[in-house]
Coordinates of C-alpha atoms in Angstrom, one line a residue:
Chain A
M1 CA 0.5 -0.2 0.0
N2 CA 1.1 2.8 -1.5
I3 CA 1.8 5.6 1.3
V4 CA 1.6 8.6 -0.9
T5 CA -1.3 6.9 -3.0
P6 CA -4.8 8.6 -1.1
E7 CA -7.6 5.1 -0.5
F8 CA -10.7 6.5 -1.4
G9 CA -12.3 4.5 1.6
L10 CA -10.7 6.4 3.8
I11 CA -11.6 9.5 2.1
F12 CA -14.8 8.5 2.4
W13 CA -15.2 7.8 6.3
Q14 CA -12.5 10.8 6.5
V15 CA -15.4 13.3 5.2
V16 CA -18.7 10.9 6.3
I17 CA -17.1 10.9 9.5
F18 CA -15.3 14.4 9.9
G19 CA -18.5 15.3 9.1
I20 CA -20.9 14.3 11.5
V21 CA -18.3 15.4 14.5
L22 CA -18.5 18.4 13.0
L23 CA -21.8 18.8 12.7
L24 CA -22.4 17.0 16.2
L25 CA -19.8 19.6 18.2
R26 CA -20.3 21.8 16.8
S27 CA -24.0 22.2 18.5
F28 CA -23.2 20.3 21.1
A29 CA -20.2 21.4 22.8
W30 CA -18.6 24.6 20.6
K31 CA -21.5 26.8 20.7
P32 CA -22.7 26.0 23.9
I33 CA -18.6 26.6 25.5
L34 CA -18.2 29.7 23.5
S35 CA -21.0 31.2 24.2
S36 CA -20.7 30.4 28.8
L37 CA -16.6 31.7 27.8
K38 CA -18.4 34.9 26.5
E39 CA -21.0 35.1 29.0
R40 CA -18.4 35.1 31.7
E41 CA -15.7 37.6 30.3
S42 CA -19.0 40.0 30.0
S43 CA -19.7 39.7 33.6
I44 CA -16.3 39.8 34.6
E45 CA -15.6 42.8 32.7
G46 CA -18.9 44.1 34.5
A47 CA -18.0 43.1 37.8
L48 CA -14.7 44.9 37.3
R49 CA -16.7 47.5 35.7
M50 CA -18.8 47.9 38.6
A51 CA -15.9 47.5 41.3
D52 CA -14.1 51.0 39.6
Q53 CA -16.9 52.7 39.2
A54 CA -17.4 51.6 43.2
K55 CA -14.4 52.7 43.9
L56 CA -14.8 56.4 42.5
E57 CA -18.6 57.0 43.7
M58 CA -16.6 55.5 47.1
Q59 CA -14.1 58.5 46.7
E60 CA -16.8 60.8 45.8
L61 CA -18.4 60.1 49.1
K62 CA -15.1 60.3 51.2
A63 CA -15.1 63.8 49.4
G64 CA -18.0 64.7 50.3
N65 CA -17.7 63.7 53.8
E66 CA -14.5 66.3 54.3
K67 CA -16.6 69.0 52.5
L68 CA -19.2 68.6 55.2
L69 CA -17.3 67.6 57.7
A70 CA -15.7 71.1 56.9
E71 CA -18.4 73.0 56.6
A72 CA -20.0 71.4 60.0
R73 CA -16.2 72.4 61.8
L74 CA -17.2 76.2 60.0
E75 CA -21.0 76.4 61.8
R76 CA -19.5 74.7 64.9
D77 CA -17.2 78.0 65.0
R78 CA -20.0 80.4 63.5
I79 CA -22.7 79.3 66.5
M80 CA -19.6 79.4 68.6
K81 CA -18.8 82.9 68.5
E82 CA -22.5 83.9 68.2
A83 CA -23.3 81.7 71.9
T84 CA -19.9 83.8 73.4
A85 CA -21.5 87.5 71.9
M86 CA -25.2 86.2 73.0
S87 CA -23.9 85.2 76.3
N88 CA -21.4 88.0 76.7
Q89 CA -24.0 90.8 75.8
L90 CA -26.7 89.0 78.0
L91 CA -24.0 89.8 80.2
E92 CA -23.8 93.1 79.9
Q93 CA -27.6 93.4 79.8
A94 CA -27.8 91.6 83.1
K95 CA -25.5 94.2 84.0
D96 CA -27.0 97.2 83.1
K97 CA -30.1 96.0 84.5
A98 CA -29.1 95.0 87.7
N99 CA -26.7 98.4 88.5
E100 CA -30.6 100.2 86.8
E101 CA -32.3 98.1 89.5
G102 CA -29.5 99.2 91.6
T103 CA -29.8 102.8 91.3
R104 CA -33.8 102.4 91.2
L105 CA -33.8 100.5 94.4
I106 CA -31.5 103.4 96.0
A107 CA -33.4 106.2 94.8
Q108 CA -37.1 104.9 95.7
A109 CA -34.8 103.5 99.5
R110 CA -33.6 107.2 99.8
E111 CA -37.8 108.4 98.8
A112 CA -38.3 106.5 101.6
I113 CA -36.1 108.2 104.1
Q114 CA -37.7 112.1 102.9
N115 CA -40.8 110.6 103.2
E116 CA -39.8 109.3 106.6
K117 CA -38.1 111.7 108.2
N118 CA -40.6 114.4 107.0
A119 CA -42.8 112.6 108.9
A120 CA -41.1 112.2 112.2
L121 CA -40.3 115.7 111.5
A122 CA -43.5 116.5 111.3
E123 CA -44.2 114.3 114.6
V124 CA -41.3 115.7 116.4
K125 CA -42.9 119.0 115.3
N126 CA -46.8 118.6 116.2
T127 CA -44.9 116.9 118.8
A128 CA -42.8 119.4 120.0
A129 CA -45.5 122.0 119.5
Q130 CA -48.3 120.1 121.4
L131 CA -45.5 120.5 124.5
S132 CA -44.9 123.8 124.6
I133 CA -48.9 124.2 124.5
D134 CA -49.0 121.6 127.4
I135 CA -45.9 123.4 128.7
A136 CA -47.5 127.1 128.0
E137 CA -50.5 125.5 130.0
R138 CA -48.9 124.4 132.9
I139 CA -47.4 127.3 133.4
L140 CA -50.1 130.0 132.4
R141 CA -51.9 127.8 135.3
R142 CA -49.0 128.6 137.8
E143 CA -47.4 132.1 136.5
L144 CA -50.3 133.8 136.2
T145 CA -49.3 135.3 139.3
D146 CA -45.7 136.7 138.7
Q147 CA -46.3 138.6 135.9
P148 CA -42.2 139.4 134.7
A149 CA -41.7 135.6 135.7
Q150 CA -44.4 135.4 133.0
Q151 CA -42.5 137.4 130.8
Q152 CA -39.6 136.0 130.9
L153 CA -40.2 132.5 130.4
V154 CA -41.9 132.9 127.0
D155 CA -39.0 135.0 126.3
S156 CA -37.4 132.4 126.8
Y157 CA -39.4 129.3 124.7
L158 CA -39.2 131.9 121.8
K159 CA -36.0 131.8 122.3
E160 CA -35.6 128.1 122.3
V161 CA -38.0 127.7 119.3
K162 CA -36.8 130.0 116.6
L163 CA -33.2 128.1 117.6
N164 CA -35.2 125.2 116.9
Chain B
M1 CA -16.2 8.7 33.1
K2 CA -14.5 5.3 34.4
R3 CA -16.6 3.1 33.4
L4 CA -16.5 4.4 29.9
L5 CA -12.3 4.2 29.8
L6 CA -12.9 0.4 30.9
A7 CA -15.3 0.1 28.0
L8 CA -12.9 1.4 25.7
F9 CA -9.8 -1.0 26.8
C10 CA -12.6 -3.8 26.3
F11 CA -13.0 -2.7 23.4
L12 CA -9.6 -2.1 22.4
S13 CA -8.7 -5.2 23.8
F14 CA -11.2 -7.2 22.5
S15 CA -9.0 -9.1 19.6
A16 CA -9.8 -12.7 17.9
F17 CA -6.8 -14.8 19.6
A18 CA -5.3 -16.4 16.2
N19 CA -2.9 -19.6 16.6
E20 CA -2.6 -20.3 13.2
P21 CA -0.7 -23.4 11.7
T22 CA 1.4 -21.9 9.6
A23 CA 4.8 -22.8 11.7
T24 CA 6.9 -23.4 8.6
T25 CA 5.8 -20.3 7.0
A26 CA 6.4 -18.7 10.4
E27 CA 9.9 -20.2 10.8
A28 CA 10.1 -19.0 7.2
T29 CA 10.1 -15.7 8.2
D30 CA 12.2 -15.2 11.3
T31 CA 14.8 -17.4 9.0
E32 CA 14.6 -14.5 7.4
E33 CA 16.2 -11.5 5.7
F34 CA 15.1 -8.6 8.5
N35 CA 14.0 -6.2 6.8
P36 CA 12.8 -2.8 8.2
G37 CA 11.9 -0.7 5.2
E38 CA 8.6 -3.7 4.9
M39 CA 8.3 -3.2 8.6
I40 CA 8.1 0.6 8.7
L41 CA 5.6 1.2 5.9
H42 CA 3.4 -1.7 6.8
H43 CA 3.3 0.0 10.8
I44 CA 2.4 3.3 9.0
G45 CA 0.5 2.3 6.7
D46 CA -3.3 1.1 6.0
S47 CA -4.3 -2.4 6.6
H48 CA -7.2 -4.3 6.9
E49 CA -6.9 -5.5 10.3
W50 CA -6.0 -4.4 13.2
H51 CA -2.6 -6.5 14.0
W52 CA -1.6 -5.8 17.6
F53 CA 1.5 -8.0 18.5
S54 CA 2.5 -11.4 18.1
T55 CA 4.6 -13.1 20.2
G56 CA 6.0 -16.5 18.7
N57 CA 3.3 -17.9 16.0
N58 CA 0.3 -16.3 17.9
H59 CA -1.2 -13.1 16.4
F60 CA -3.1 -11.0 18.4
T61 CA -5.2 -9.6 15.9
T62 CA -8.7 -7.5 15.6
Y63 CA -10.0 -8.5 12.7
L64 CA -12.3 -5.3 10.5
P65 CA -14.7 -5.6 8.6
V66 CA -14.4 -5.2 4.7
I67 CA -17.3 -4.0 2.7
A68 CA -16.2 -4.0 -0.8
F69 CA -18.9 -2.5 -3.5
R70 CA -18.2 -4.0 -7.7
P71 CA -20.3 -2.0 -10.7
G72 CA -22.6 -4.8 -11.3
H73 CA -22.2 -7.2 -8.4
G74 CA -22.9 -5.0 -5.4
L75 CA -22.0 -4.6 -1.9
S76 CA -20.7 -7.1 -0.7
T77 CA -20.0 -7.7 3.6
F78 CA -17.3 -9.7 5.6
S79 CA -14.8 -10.1 8.4
S80 CA -10.8 -9.8 6.9
R81 CA -11.0 -13.0 9.0
Q82 CA -12.0 -14.1 5.4
L83 CA -8.6 -12.7 3.2
A84 CA -6.1 -13.5 5.8
E85 CA -3.0 -14.6 4.7
G86 CA -3.3 -13.8 1.4
K87 CA -7.3 -16.3 1.3
V88 CA -10.2 -15.4 -1.6
Y89 CA -13.7 -14.7 -0.6
D90 CA -16.4 -13.9 -2.5
G91 CA -13.9 -13.5 -5.6
L92 CA -11.3 -10.3 -3.5
K93 CA -8.4 -11.0 -2.1
L94 CA -5.8 -8.9 -0.6
E95 CA -3.2 -7.9 -3.1
H96 CA -0.4 -5.9 -0.7
E97 CA -2.8 -4.7 2.1
H98 CA -5.1 -3.3 -1.0
L99 CA -8.3 -4.8 -1.5
V100 CA -8.6 -6.5 -5.8
S101 CA -10.8 -8.4 -7.2
E102 CA -9.7 -11.8 -8.5
D103 CA -11.2 -11.1 -12.6
G104 CA -9.5 -8.1 -12.4
S105 CA -12.6 -5.3 -12.0
K106 CA -12.7 -2.8 -10.2
V107 CA -13.5 -2.5 -6.5
Y108 CA -14.1 0.1 -4.7
D109 CA -13.1 -0.3 -0.9
F110 CA -15.4 0.6 2.1
S111 CA -13.9 -1.0 4.7
I112 CA -13.4 -0.3 7.8
T113 CA -10.0 -0.3 7.7
K114 CA -7.7 0.0 10.6
N115 CA -7.9 3.8 10.4
V116 CA -11.0 4.4 10.2
A117 CA -12.0 1.7 13.3
S118 CA -9.8 4.7 14.8
L119 CA -11.7 7.3 13.5
M120 CA -14.4 6.3 14.3
L121 CA -12.5 5.7 17.9
S122 CA -11.0 9.0 18.2
A123 CA -14.7 10.5 17.0
T124 CA -16.3 9.1 19.9
L125 CA -13.3 10.1 22.1
L126 CA -14.0 13.7 20.6
L127 CA -17.5 13.7 21.0
V128 CA -17.8 12.1 24.6
V129 CA -14.8 14.8 25.9
F130 CA -16.4 17.6 24.5
I131 CA -19.8 17.6 25.4
A132 CA -18.4 16.6 28.8
V133 CA -17.0 19.8 28.8
A134 CA -19.9 21.8 27.7
R135 CA -21.8 19.7 30.0
G136 CA -19.6 21.6 33.3
Y137 CA -20.3 24.9 31.3
A138 CA -24.0 23.9 31.8
K139 CA -23.5 23.9 35.0
R140 CA -21.8 25.7 36.6
G141 CA -22.8 28.8 33.9
T142 CA -20.1 31.6 34.6
G143 CA -18.8 30.1 37.8
A144 CA -14.8 28.7 37.9
P145 CA -14.3 25.2 35.3
R146 CA -13.8 22.4 37.1
G147 CA -11.8 19.3 36.1
I148 CA -12.0 18.6 32.5
Q149 CA -13.4 22.0 32.0
S150 CA -10.6 23.7 33.1
F151 CA -8.4 21.3 31.1
F152 CA -9.5 22.5 27.4
E153 CA -10.6 26.1 28.6
P154 CA -7.4 27.4 28.7
I155 CA -6.9 25.8 24.8
I156 CA -10.1 26.2 23.5
I157 CA -9.3 30.2 24.6
F158 CA -6.5 30.5 23.3
V159 CA -7.6 28.8 19.7
R160 CA -10.0 31.7 19.7
D161 CA -8.0 34.9 21.0
E162 CA -4.8 33.5 19.4
V163 CA -5.3 32.0 16.5
A164 CA -9.0 33.4 15.6
K165 CA -9.3 36.5 16.5
K166 CA -5.9 37.7 15.0
S167 CA -6.3 35.7 12.0
I168 CA -9.9 36.4 11.0
G169 CA -10.1 39.0 12.4
P170 CA -14.3 40.6 13.1
K171 CA -15.3 37.8 11.8
Y172 CA -13.9 35.1 13.3
E173 CA -16.6 34.2 15.2
R174 CA -18.5 31.6 12.0
Y175 CA -15.5 29.7 12.0
M176 CA -14.6 28.7 15.0
P177 CA -16.5 25.3 15.5
Y178 CA -14.9 24.2 12.1
L179 CA -10.7 25.7 14.0
L180 CA -11.5 24.0 16.9
T181 CA -12.5 21.0 15.5
V182 CA -10.0 20.7 13.2
F183 CA -7.6 21.6 16.2
F184 CA -8.5 18.4 18.3
F185 CA -9.0 16.7 16.2
I186 CA -5.6 16.1 15.2
W187 CA -4.4 17.0 18.3
F188 CA -6.2 13.3 19.6
N189 CA -5.7 11.9 16.9
N190 CA -1.5 12.4 16.9
L191 CA -1.9 11.6 20.5
M192 CA -3.6 8.3 19.7
G193 CA -1.5 7.5 16.3
L194 CA 2.1 7.5 18.9
M195 CA -0.1 4.9 21.9
P196 CA 1.0 1.5 21.2
G197 CA -1.3 -0.8 18.2
G198 CA -2.3 3.5 17.7
A199 CA -3.0 3.5 13.7
N200 CA -1.0 6.2 11.9
L201 CA -4.0 8.1 11.5
T202 CA -3.5 11.6 10.3
G203 CA 0.1 10.0 8.9
N204 CA -2.2 9.6 6.3
I205 CA -2.4 11.5 3.6
A206 CA -6.4 10.1 2.9
V207 CA -7.2 11.8 5.6
T208 CA -5.2 15.4 5.7
M209 CA -6.0 15.4 2.0
T210 CA -10.0 15.7 3.2
L211 CA -8.9 18.0 5.9
A212 CA -6.8 20.1 3.9
L213 CA -9.6 20.0 1.2
L214 CA -12.6 21.3 3.7
T215 CA -9.9 24.0 4.2
L216 CA -10.5 25.2 1.2
L217 CA -13.5 24.4 0.3
I218 CA -14.6 26.9 3.5
T219 CA -12.0 29.5 2.0
L220 CA -13.4 29.2 -1.4
F221 CA -16.9 29.4 -0.1
S222 CA -15.9 32.6 2.5
S223 CA -14.5 34.3 0.4
N224 CA -15.8 38.0 -0.8
K225 CA -14.8 41.1 -3.2
N226 CA -10.8 41.6 -2.5
Y227 CA -10.1 38.5 -2.1
W228 CA -11.2 38.0 -5.9
A229 CA -9.9 41.2 -7.2
H230 CA -6.4 40.7 -5.3
I231 CA -6.4 37.4 -7.2
F232 CA -7.7 39.1 -11.0
A233 CA -6.6 42.3 -10.1
T234 CA -3.7 41.7 -7.9
P235 CA -3.0 46.1 -6.2
G236 CA 0.3 47.6 -7.6
V237 CA 1.1 45.8 -10.3
P238 CA 1.4 46.9 -13.4
K239 CA -1.2 46.1 -16.1
A240 CA 1.9 43.6 -18.3
L241 CA 2.8 41.7 -15.5
L242 CA -1.1 40.3 -14.6
P243 CA -1.0 37.3 -17.0
I244 CA 1.8 36.2 -15.5
M245 CA 1.0 37.1 -11.9
I246 CA -2.9 35.1 -12.5
P247 CA -1.3 32.3 -12.5
V248 CA 0.7 32.2 -9.5
E249 CA -1.7 33.9 -7.9
L250 CA -4.2 31.1 -9.1
I251 CA -1.9 28.2 -8.2
G252 CA -1.0 29.8 -4.8
I253 CA -4.5 29.1 -3.7
V254 CA -3.8 25.2 -4.5
V255 CA -1.2 25.4 -3.6
K256 CA -2.2 26.7 0.5
P257 CA -4.4 23.5 0.9
F258 CA -1.3 21.1 -0.7
S259 CA 1.4 22.7 1.5
L260 CA -1.0 21.8 4.7
M261 CA -2.2 18.2 3.8
V262 CA 1.4 17.3 3.0
R263 CA 3.4 19.2 6.0
L264 CA 1.0 17.5 8.3
F265 CA 1.5 14.3 6.7
A266 CA 5.4 14.3 6.3
N267 CA 5.9 15.4 9.6
I268 CA 3.2 12.7 11.9
T269 CA 4.8 9.9 9.4
A270 CA 7.9 11.0 9.2
G271 CA 8.1 11.4 13.7
H272 CA 6.3 7.5 13.4
I273 CA 9.0 6.5 11.1
V274 CA 11.9 7.7 12.6
T275 CA 11.0 6.0 15.9
L276 CA 10.1 3.2 14.3
S277 CA 14.3 2.9 12.7
F278 CA 15.6 3.1 16.3
I279 CA 13.3 -0.2 16.8
S280 CA 14.5 -1.6 14.0
L281 CA 18.4 -0.9 14.8
I282 CA 18.0 -3.4 17.7
F283 CA 16.3 -6.3 14.4
I284 CA 19.0 -4.9 12.1
F285 CA 22.5 -5.6 14.4
R286 CA 21.0 -8.2 16.8
N287 CA 22.7 -7.2 19.5
L288 CA 21.0 -6.1 23.1
G289 CA 24.0 -3.6 24.0
V290 CA 22.0 -1.8 21.2
A291 CA 18.5 -2.2 23.1
P292 CA 19.8 0.7 25.8
V293 CA 20.7 3.3 23.4
S294 CA 17.9 2.7 20.9
L295 CA 15.1 3.0 23.5
A296 CA 17.4 6.2 24.8
F297 CA 17.0 7.6 21.0
G298 CA 13.4 6.1 20.7
L299 CA 12.0 7.6 23.8
F300 CA 14.3 11.3 23.0
I301 CA 12.2 11.1 19.8
N302 CA 8.6 9.9 20.5
M303 CA 9.0 12.9 23.7
L304 CA 9.4 15.1 20.4
E305 CA 6.5 13.4 18.7
L306 CA 4.0 14.7 22.0
L307 CA 5.3 18.2 21.5
V308 CA 5.1 17.3 17.0
A309 CA 1.5 16.4 17.8
I310 CA -0.2 19.9 19.5
L311 CA 2.0 21.5 17.2
Q312 CA 0.7 20.6 14.0
A313 CA -2.4 20.7 15.4
Y314 CA -1.9 24.7 16.0
I315 CA -0.1 25.3 13.0
F316 CA -2.9 23.5 10.8
T317 CA -5.6 25.6 12.9
L318 CA -3.2 28.9 12.0
L319 CA -2.7 28.7 8.8
T320 CA -6.7 27.0 8.2
A321 CA -7.3 30.4 9.6
M322 CA -4.9 32.9 7.8
Y323 CA -5.8 31.7 4.5
I324 CA -10.2 31.8 5.7
G325 CA -8.4 35.7 7.5
G326 CA -7.4 36.7 3.6
A327 CA -10.4 35.7 2.0
V328 CA -13.0 37.3 4.9
E329 CA -10.8 40.7 5.4
D330 CA -12.8 43.7 3.6
H331 CA -9.6 45.8 2.7
H332 CA -5.6 45.5 3.5
D333 CA -5.9 46.7 7.1
A334 CA -2.9 47.2 8.7
D335 CA -4.7 47.1 12.2
Y336 CA -5.2 43.6 11.2
Q337 CA -1.7 41.9 11.4
M338 CA -3.5 39.5 8.7
G339 CA -1.0 36.1 8.5
G340 CA 1.6 38.2 11.7
G341 CA 1.4 35.4 14.9
D342 CA 4.9 36.7 15.1
G343 CA 4.2 41.4 13.9
A344 CA 2.8 43.4 16.7
E345 CA -0.4 43.3 18.5
P346 CA -3.3 44.6 16.8
A347 CA -3.8 48.1 17.2
H348 CA -7.7 47.5 18.4
A349 CA -8.2 43.5 18.5
H350 CA -11.9 42.2 18.7

């Protein structure tokens, strides 16, 4: 059997069997295998892309957080400053009010003292007058007989009253 | 899977134990001069029975069916046992492993020869293996591959990415089934040919010729306008030279598959011849001392053949892809390195 002479029978079987194998493998092996590979590759690609996106989003989120934090810090400082100012103001106000109240109280007290004093003076005056009348009555009763001494006594009393 | 392998072994070891009463001829051959050329040609050639080995006068042979068609006589099928030792059956006999009719009329030999049996075996093996691989994908979906699936996946991806995509370009998907089948068919059969008792299928010119013709047909049927324009009006060639160029280009169409046919056939056959030659040395020198040297060289060549087995499968597939790529390419696009495997990467490979 010459090795370089193709055998008709073998060519026939090769065409038939290889054809059958090709058709069977195409539909039962290569198509599902290649489509699965493609699907897997696209899913891996998708997963990688998603991971990248997630990383980007994470970075954005982080940047946002930092921005928020900075804003919060600023806000805190502002509030603190405002609070300090307000407390100072309140303190000042309280001080002013206290001063005012104090002054008012002092004035009131003074007025009351004045009134009391006036009342006391009036009473003293009344008492003095009553006293003088009593004295004068008693003197009058006792010394109606002695004219010069009366006169002298009246004069001395008057003098005393004037001095008062 | 294990049961299947066992069945395969059972099938392979199903052999007729023929204790032939031909002691005289056997003795005669024993004393006969050892003819390495004849032995080697017998081994690499096809035959109507599958001879495994002989011990003395006992030949372990699987007799295969003979299917012959003779115009006017019709189809005749019988076991090749009827033709053993030069016997005549139904007006047919074997002459140097060639089926001829006694009266010299034309015989179409459709016998299940050793190569056809091996071909059927490899076809079954391919189907079993790759349907198992496909089942792995069906079961695991987009999950990680396991077992036999993970062994073949990188090879399939290699054929797709390195061979088909780079050589054919964006239209590669249509040709993937053919490329993958050709690649694994050649590889599996190369390996089966290396096994003891294996048939030299991919080293048979009928097989390589069929594969090369399939490649030619696919190339021609998928060829577009540019392909033919390139042949009949090669760009950049003066009109006066076209009468020379057209025949050259036409010859090129035929030479491409011819080279595919010869390359695979010659590589595989040569490997077998070299291995057998080293083994023959032992019988030529009739000296046990030669055996270690022969074995060492034989082993080396066998290892080399394992490499050649996949290399030739790759080369056949790559060249097929390149011929198809040349036929379907839209125009000479520098981005797709047509015919390049060594060139720079395409700027945007799809």
